[in-house]
Amino acid sequence: MKKLIKPVLIVIMAILLITLITIIYFRSTEQLMDKNHAKTLVSERYKGELIKLTQSKDDRMFYVVIKDKDKKYSLEIDRKDETIKNVTSQSISKQVAKKQKPKKEKEKQTFITEKRAKQIVMNEVGGTFVDIKKNEKSKPATYTVTQHVDHDEGAMVSVNALNGKVNSVSWFNIERPQTDYNEGNAKKEQYYYEDDDDYDNDDYEDD
């Protein structure tokens, strides 16, 4: 009996080996759909753009993804039968294009009045008003106000023409020559200005 088992096993192994060789042979010789043929098949059946075409590990299938305006399709193609299988679709969410808001026109700059600038300077240093000049080319635009604070001292105050903030104060000395009365007429007073150090708002205190 033992003598018969060994030959039987050999026959069975031979049959299996022949079967395996036959399968491999037929698989290697059978004609399977190529990628170009698959693309043609898809384009005939579906509208849209083919965005993906890959091959399965066993080379029996193509995996395809197609996208049109509204949907994305996923499907499989049997390379042997040349048939389409397992078709699924997915709606594409449309993003509503946001309308760009027109850029706001640059707001027109509104300056404080000269009267307001003079009042700010009066509150800051006191004294008597002498002169005011506006400079719109500076950034920010400014008013420069000259003020005689007392008999010997004056101040030139820079004021922000937009918000009324005092930028700086420069102090100077005033020299008044004696009035010369000739022929009953008084000569006009003359002033000599000597700039002191720049004014620091935080350190300044009213007298």
Phi, psi and omega in degrees: 000318179296328180293332181280330184296318183296313178297324180297315178299321179295320180294316180299314179299322179295318180296316179298319180296318179295319180297315180298317179296321180296316180298314179299321182296312182294325178293324181284335183262342182290148181270122177250150181301136176268176185294321181297318178295321179296317179299319179297317179299316181294316182295332179283331184265330187229143172268148180127186184256128176281113185254348180204134175216110181235165184247141179291163182296327179271005177066014183269341187229154167250137173254127189233141173233129181234143179228132171240199186295323188250334187223162173238128183251138172240134182208168179238146177238123175283115185292332180282311182277344183058045180237152178265134183225163171048058179276128174231153180227154181219128180290143179263122179287126181271131177269121179289123181293126180283128177288127180288126178289134178300139180297135178295136176297142181303122182299136180291130182288133179250121182265150171290158182282162176299323180299318179293320179297317179296322180293322178298317180292321178299318178292332185279312187237347182073199176088205185239136180292137178242309188202154175221138178227143180248133179236100181278346182280338179287158179240111355284169177298147185225158165252134172249115185248128176261132186225134170269113185279317175211196185292333187246347188226141177229174181215142171249118188248128177263125183239133175297120185285351180266313185244358176079011180282138178284119181280313183198162176227125176249126182263149178215158179267146179248128174251121181250111177290155179296144181286128183257110179267109175236133178056031175078003181248134178271133176288151181292140179293142178241149184233142177244125185255129178232113184291134170267188179297156180300147182275139176248115185302325186289332184269351188275137174229139179292145177290000000 
